[in-house]
Amino acid sequence: MKVFISSTWMDLIDYRAAAIRAVEGTNYQAGKMEVFGARPDEPTVACLKEVEECEIFIGIYALRYGFVPDGSDSSITELEYVHAKKLGKEIYCFLLDEENQGWLTKWIEDEPGKSKLKDFKKGVQKLHVCDYFTTPDDLRAKVANALSHFVANHNGSSASDQTCPFPKPTGNSLPREGFFVGREAERKTIAAALSPESRTWGALIDGPGGIGKTALAIKAAHEAPEGLFERKIFISAKVRELTSDGEKPLTDFTRPTWIAMLDELGRELGEENLERLAPDERPNVLRLALAGKRALIVFDNLETLPEEERTRLFQFLSRLPDGNKAIVTSRRRTDVDARIVRLDRLSRDEAMELIAELAKKYPRLERTSEKKRDDLYSMTHGNPLLIRWIAGQLGREGSQYRTIADACAFIEKAPKGNDPLEYIFGDLLESVTENETLVLAALTYFTTPAKLKWLAQMTALPERAAETALEDLTNRAILISDLESQTYYLPPLASKFIKTRRSEAVSQIGDEMASRVYALVMQYGGDTNYEGFSTLDAEWGFISAALPSLLASDNDRLQTVCDQLDQFLDFTGRWDELLWLQEYAEVRAVDANDKENAGLQAFRVGWVYYIRNQPTEVLACASRSFEYWQQNSSPNKAKAIRLRGLGFKLKKNYRAAIAAYHEALELFRLYAPESENYSIALNSLAEAERENDDYSAAERHYLEALCIAKKIKDDEGVATYTGNLAELALDRKQWAEAERLAHEAFTVAEKVGRQKLIARDSHSIAKALLKQKQNLEEALSFARRAVEILTRLRHSDLPEAQQTLAEIEKAMSGE
């Protein structure tokens, strides 16, 4: 049967789409202008031909009269209605509820169309009982109900009129079980909900699209004991499915409205006359029919239904007679009297089992390594539908994709009709509010859970409004949320989809976030703003999310951000982030012919490599920074030479290192003999001398560096050089002196907040106490702290600290 949908176009695009889904969900064909294509007919003639071919005419009217063709006083929309009326078509009309639904001014007709529209709608209301709509979902539900009324009124008057009477049902209508892996805990939960002792009507399985809700429901229904249920019934509102070849409609098997699902249940139960009843009478008739039946009903894919219809179905389930149970799947969480089973991604082991099963079918997948299969798991975030789709691309006839990487890359350019992200998330965008769009756009910038306050700042929403939007999205299984800690995470593929489909909102949010973070970095960053570092540390998740946007700004702003964050990142041991930021800043500076900053960033990169004990990389950075600064008359060349010395020291070429430090000191002395740079170079010289076993020279230069640091009030320098003297005392086996100096250094290091220094001094204290065989409890505490920090920093000193900890534990055990 064909249903023609008549309306104006631009103002009702979303509403037409909703009406079309309602029509196609009832297995009728929608006649619509969206698919007219190129025709030889004049537009009015083409539309009227479509009206002639339909059995049902649906008119949707808002506040536009529509296009009036040449030679006519009426719009095409009115001409379509008049033609349907003349031909005696079944007509259902829906008018905008102007009192309860706002409307954009640009979609409100001016004169003379305004008066013509008023007269047209008045005539329609005289001849038909019209319904009023607000949102697209509201219209969808009302169109579906109108079609159900049509079916009820045109189904004949007696059972003898049916050309194909319903057979009496037996057994069950569950789909066959396919390959299934894991979900043991969820299956136990569902089994408990289906037991006679459970006071619930059954189980509600919720989770993101493609996560395996339907498969779990079918598996659990098959596993339900035959002795509990005489009938097992499966009814789905799913209107399409995704295969490796693309989306396929499920026209013959879907029941995408509340009434259609009830009618299907009636057929399953042998209630042949149900469809002849008014829709509002059917639920209670079915409830009575279920009495004594002991049926297990699976209602699948309820997110397809409008909210009002979902509510009515859950009300029906809450009144199921004893002995009957249900399993429901939906992407939307609902407060219902059932066991809620939250379905998340497959575990790695479960995903590997699924991939191994798929590999039996797809030879290219079978040839992949475990590493590549891990990559597939990471890319899909353990979503079984996406795993199957990507595997299918490898096995699809004529496919050009021969590796998992190729197939994963195809996701970003998948054509319409075979786009897995559109299939999983497309319906989402039809129902999100403005606030929900804003928080989704904000979440695309985070690769770790984001705090509520960050999202509120980025979107300029009040925290309560942002929280409401996030809770609603969580209830639709779009986000991974920890409501107790108020953190929210958007999985990578969902994030990619939002970036593509809502790019304008994402860009707007990114600009706002970059501005806020820039202000934060300028206020709390810098070389010596130690108190501000705690604020940056607490806000680092927010800051790191904004860095890509900040890095895209001009070179001057980028270099300023790097300067402000350098010490903070170094002090807190975020060396991965520091290295990434500095290497990028060096490239940008070179592109801008900014040799000053190019040299500075190369020097900073070299320092991180020095911390990580990578001498070859240190020497390469020293060479680059010296080249950038070749024409520079500032102390920078001396810094590059000192970096060269650090590289030689790591290679244990102490003679070359000491020579480089002396060369650097000579240059520093020319500019400022009592400066931070000069004291740092003295410290570097002392370290090389100490490792070369020249303890006297090392002590002399450490003390000279410490004296300068105290004079210029360089707290970091004081902590560093005092701690180095403590290590020198350990080398000399002066345990008490080492303990005293390490405690002194530790106090200043904690004030400054530099994690590496805190770890180094903690280790020195622990070692000194162990050697003195006293206060081992205190030694144990300091050793554990050193190991914890060095583990987090992935520092090369970790093995030595672990050895000290083991020796302390052994001494305390009395071995």
PDB file of N, CA, C and O in Angstrom, residues 308-330:
ATOM      1  N   GLU A 308       6.827   8.599  24.196  1.00  0.00           N
ATOM      2  CA  GLU A 308       5.477   8.300  24.683  1.00  0.00           C
ATOM      3  C   GLU A 308       5.140   6.829  24.469  1.00  0.00           C
ATOM      4  O   GLU A 308       4.548   6.172  25.327  1.00  0.00           O
ATOM      5  N   GLU A 309       5.551   6.288  23.307  1.00  0.00           N
ATOM      6  CA  GLU A 309       5.249   4.877  23.025  1.00  0.00           C
ATOM      7  C   GLU A 309       6.088   3.949  23.884  1.00  0.00           C
ATOM      8  O   GLU A 309       5.604   2.891  24.315  1.00  0.00           O
ATOM      9  N   ARG A 310       7.340   4.316  24.131  1.00  0.00           N
ATOM     10  CA  ARG A 310       8.160   3.484  25.033  1.00  0.00           C
ATOM     11  C   ARG A 310       7.527   3.436  26.418  1.00  0.00           C
ATOM     12  O   ARG A 310       7.477   2.380  27.051  1.00  0.00           O
ATOM     13  N   THR A 311       7.061   4.591  26.877  1.00  0.00           N
ATOM     14  CA  THR A 311       6.427   4.645  28.199  1.00  0.00           C
ATOM     15  C   THR A 311       5.216   3.722  28.257  1.00  0.00           C
ATOM     16  O   THR A 311       5.021   2.975  29.231  1.00  0.00           O
ATOM     17  N   ARG A 312       4.410   3.727  27.217  1.00  0.00           N
ATOM     18  CA  ARG A 312       3.213   2.884  27.201  1.00  0.00           C
ATOM     19  C   ARG A 312       3.588   1.402  27.178  1.00  0.00           C
ATOM     20  O   ARG A 312       2.936   0.565  27.833  1.00  0.00           O
ATOM     21  N   LEU A 313       4.649   1.059  26.444  1.00  0.00           N
ATOM     22  CA  LEU A 313       5.046  -0.345  26.406  1.00  0.00           C
ATOM     23  C   LEU A 313       5.543  -0.799  27.775  1.00  0.00           C
ATOM     24  O   LEU A 313       5.212  -1.904  28.226  1.00  0.00           O
ATOM     25  N   PHE A 314       6.316   0.050  28.441  1.00  0.00           N
ATOM     26  CA  PHE A 314       6.799  -0.324  29.777  1.00  0.00           C
ATOM     27  C   PHE A 314       5.642  -0.417  30.774  1.00  0.00           C
ATOM     28  O   PHE A 314       5.671  -1.242  31.691  1.00  0.00           O
ATOM     29  N   GLN A 315       4.632   0.435  30.613  1.00  0.00           N
ATOM     30  CA  GLN A 315       3.441   0.314  31.460  1.00  0.00           C
ATOM     31  C   GLN A 315       2.755  -1.026  31.226  1.00  0.00           C
ATOM     32  O   GLN A 315       2.280  -1.668  32.167  1.00  0.00           O
ATOM     33  N   PHE A 316       2.696  -1.445  29.979  1.00  0.00           N
ATOM     34  CA  PHE A 316       2.120  -2.751  29.649  1.00  0.00           C
ATOM     35  C   PHE A 316       2.914  -3.873  30.310  1.00  0.00           C
ATOM     36  O   PHE A 316       2.348  -4.803  30.905  1.00  0.00           O
ATOM     37  N   LEU A 317       4.248  -3.789  30.230  1.00  0.00           N
ATOM     38  CA  LEU A 317       5.094  -4.839  30.810  1.00  0.00           C
ATOM     39  C   LEU A 317       4.950  -4.891  32.329  1.00  0.00           C
ATOM     40  O   LEU A 317       5.023  -5.967  32.930  1.00  0.00           O
ATOM     41  N   SER A 318       4.769  -3.740  32.951  1.00  0.00           N
ATOM     42  CA  SER A 318       4.646  -3.725  34.418  1.00  0.00           C
ATOM     43  C   SER A 318       3.364  -4.414  34.886  1.00  0.00           C
ATOM     44  O   SER A 318       3.215  -4.706  36.076  1.00  0.00           O
ATOM     45  N   ARG A 319       2.458  -4.678  33.958  1.00  0.00           N
ATOM     46  CA  ARG A 319       1.181  -5.334  34.298  1.00  0.00           C
ATOM     47  C   ARG A 319       1.083  -6.743  33.706  1.00  0.00           C
ATOM     48  O   ARG A 319      -0.024  -7.301  33.599  1.00  0.00           O
ATOM     49  N   LEU A 320       2.200  -7.322  33.330  1.00  0.00           N
ATOM     50  CA  LEU A 320       2.179  -8.688  32.814  1.00  0.00           C
ATOM     51  C   LEU A 320       1.630  -9.649  33.871  1.00  0.00           C
ATOM     52  O   LEU A 320       2.028  -9.592  35.040  1.00  0.00           O
ATOM     53  N   PRO A 321       0.742 -10.556  33.489  1.00  0.00           N
ATOM     54  CA  PRO A 321       0.244 -11.554  34.449  1.00  0.00           C
ATOM     55  C   PRO A 321       1.383 -12.460  34.923  1.00  0.00           C
ATOM     56  O   PRO A 321       2.391 -12.646  34.233  1.00  0.00           O
ATOM     57  N   ASP A 322       1.211 -13.053  36.094  1.00  0.00           N
ATOM     58  CA  ASP A 322       2.208 -13.975  36.644  1.00  0.00           C
ATOM     59  C   ASP A 322       2.529 -15.074  35.642  1.00  0.00           C
ATOM     60  O   ASP A 322       1.651 -15.578  34.935  1.00  0.00           O
ATOM     61  N   GLY A 323       3.802 -15.455  35.628  1.00  0.00           N
ATOM     62  CA  GLY A 323       4.249 -16.507  34.737  1.00  0.00           C
ATOM     63  C   GLY A 323       4.811 -15.983  33.434  1.00  0.00           C
ATOM     64  O   GLY A 323       5.472 -16.725  32.693  1.00  0.00           O
ATOM     65  N   ASN A 324       4.543 -14.716  33.115  1.00  0.00           N
ATOM     66  CA  ASN A 324       5.064 -14.099  31.892  1.00  0.00           C
ATOM     67  C   ASN A 324       6.235 -13.174  32.236  1.00  0.00           C
ATOM     68  O   ASN A 324       6.219 -12.497  33.266  1.00  0.00           O
ATOM     69  N   LYS A 325       7.221 -13.162  31.367  1.00  0.00           N
ATOM     70  CA  LYS A 325       8.388 -12.302  31.554  1.00  0.00           C
ATOM     71  C   LYS A 325       8.773 -11.680  30.212  1.00  0.00           C
ATOM     72  O   LYS A 325       8.308 -12.105  29.147  1.00  0.00           O
ATOM     73  N   ALA A 326       9.645 -10.673  30.299  1.00  0.00           N
ATOM     74  CA  ALA A 326      10.081 -10.009  29.063  1.00  0.00           C
ATOM     75  C   ALA A 326      11.558  -9.649  29.158  1.00  0.00           C
ATOM     76  O   ALA A 326      12.104  -9.423  30.246  1.00  0.00           O
ATOM     77  N   ILE A 327      12.201  -9.604  27.985  1.00  0.00           N
ATOM     78  CA  ILE A 327      13.552  -9.046  27.840  1.00  0.00           C
ATOM     79  C   ILE A 327      13.427  -7.914  26.829  1.00  0.00           C
ATOM     80  O   ILE A 327      12.880  -8.114  25.738  1.00  0.00           O
ATOM     81  N   VAL A 328      13.915  -6.754  27.201  1.00  0.00           N
ATOM     82  CA  VAL A 328      13.808  -5.571  26.339  1.00  0.00           C
ATOM     83  C   VAL A 328      15.204  -5.053  26.038  1.00  0.00           C
ATOM     84  O   VAL A 328      16.069  -5.035  26.916  1.00  0.00           O
ATOM     85  N   THR A 329      15.440  -4.638  24.795  1.00  0.00           N
ATOM     86  CA  THR A 329      16.708  -3.992  24.454  1.00  0.00           C
ATOM     87  C   THR A 329      16.438  -2.558  24.007  1.00  0.00           C
ATOM     88  O   THR A 329      15.441  -2.288  23.327  1.00  0.00           O
ATOM     89  N   SER A 330      17.336  -1.667  24.410  1.00  0.00           N
ATOM     90  CA  SER A 330      17.171  -0.260  24.045  1.00  0.00           C
ATOM     91  C   SER A 330      18.474   0.479  24.274  1.00  0.00           C
ATOM     92  O   SER A 330      19.257   0.110  25.153  1.00  0.00           O
TER      93      SER A 330
END
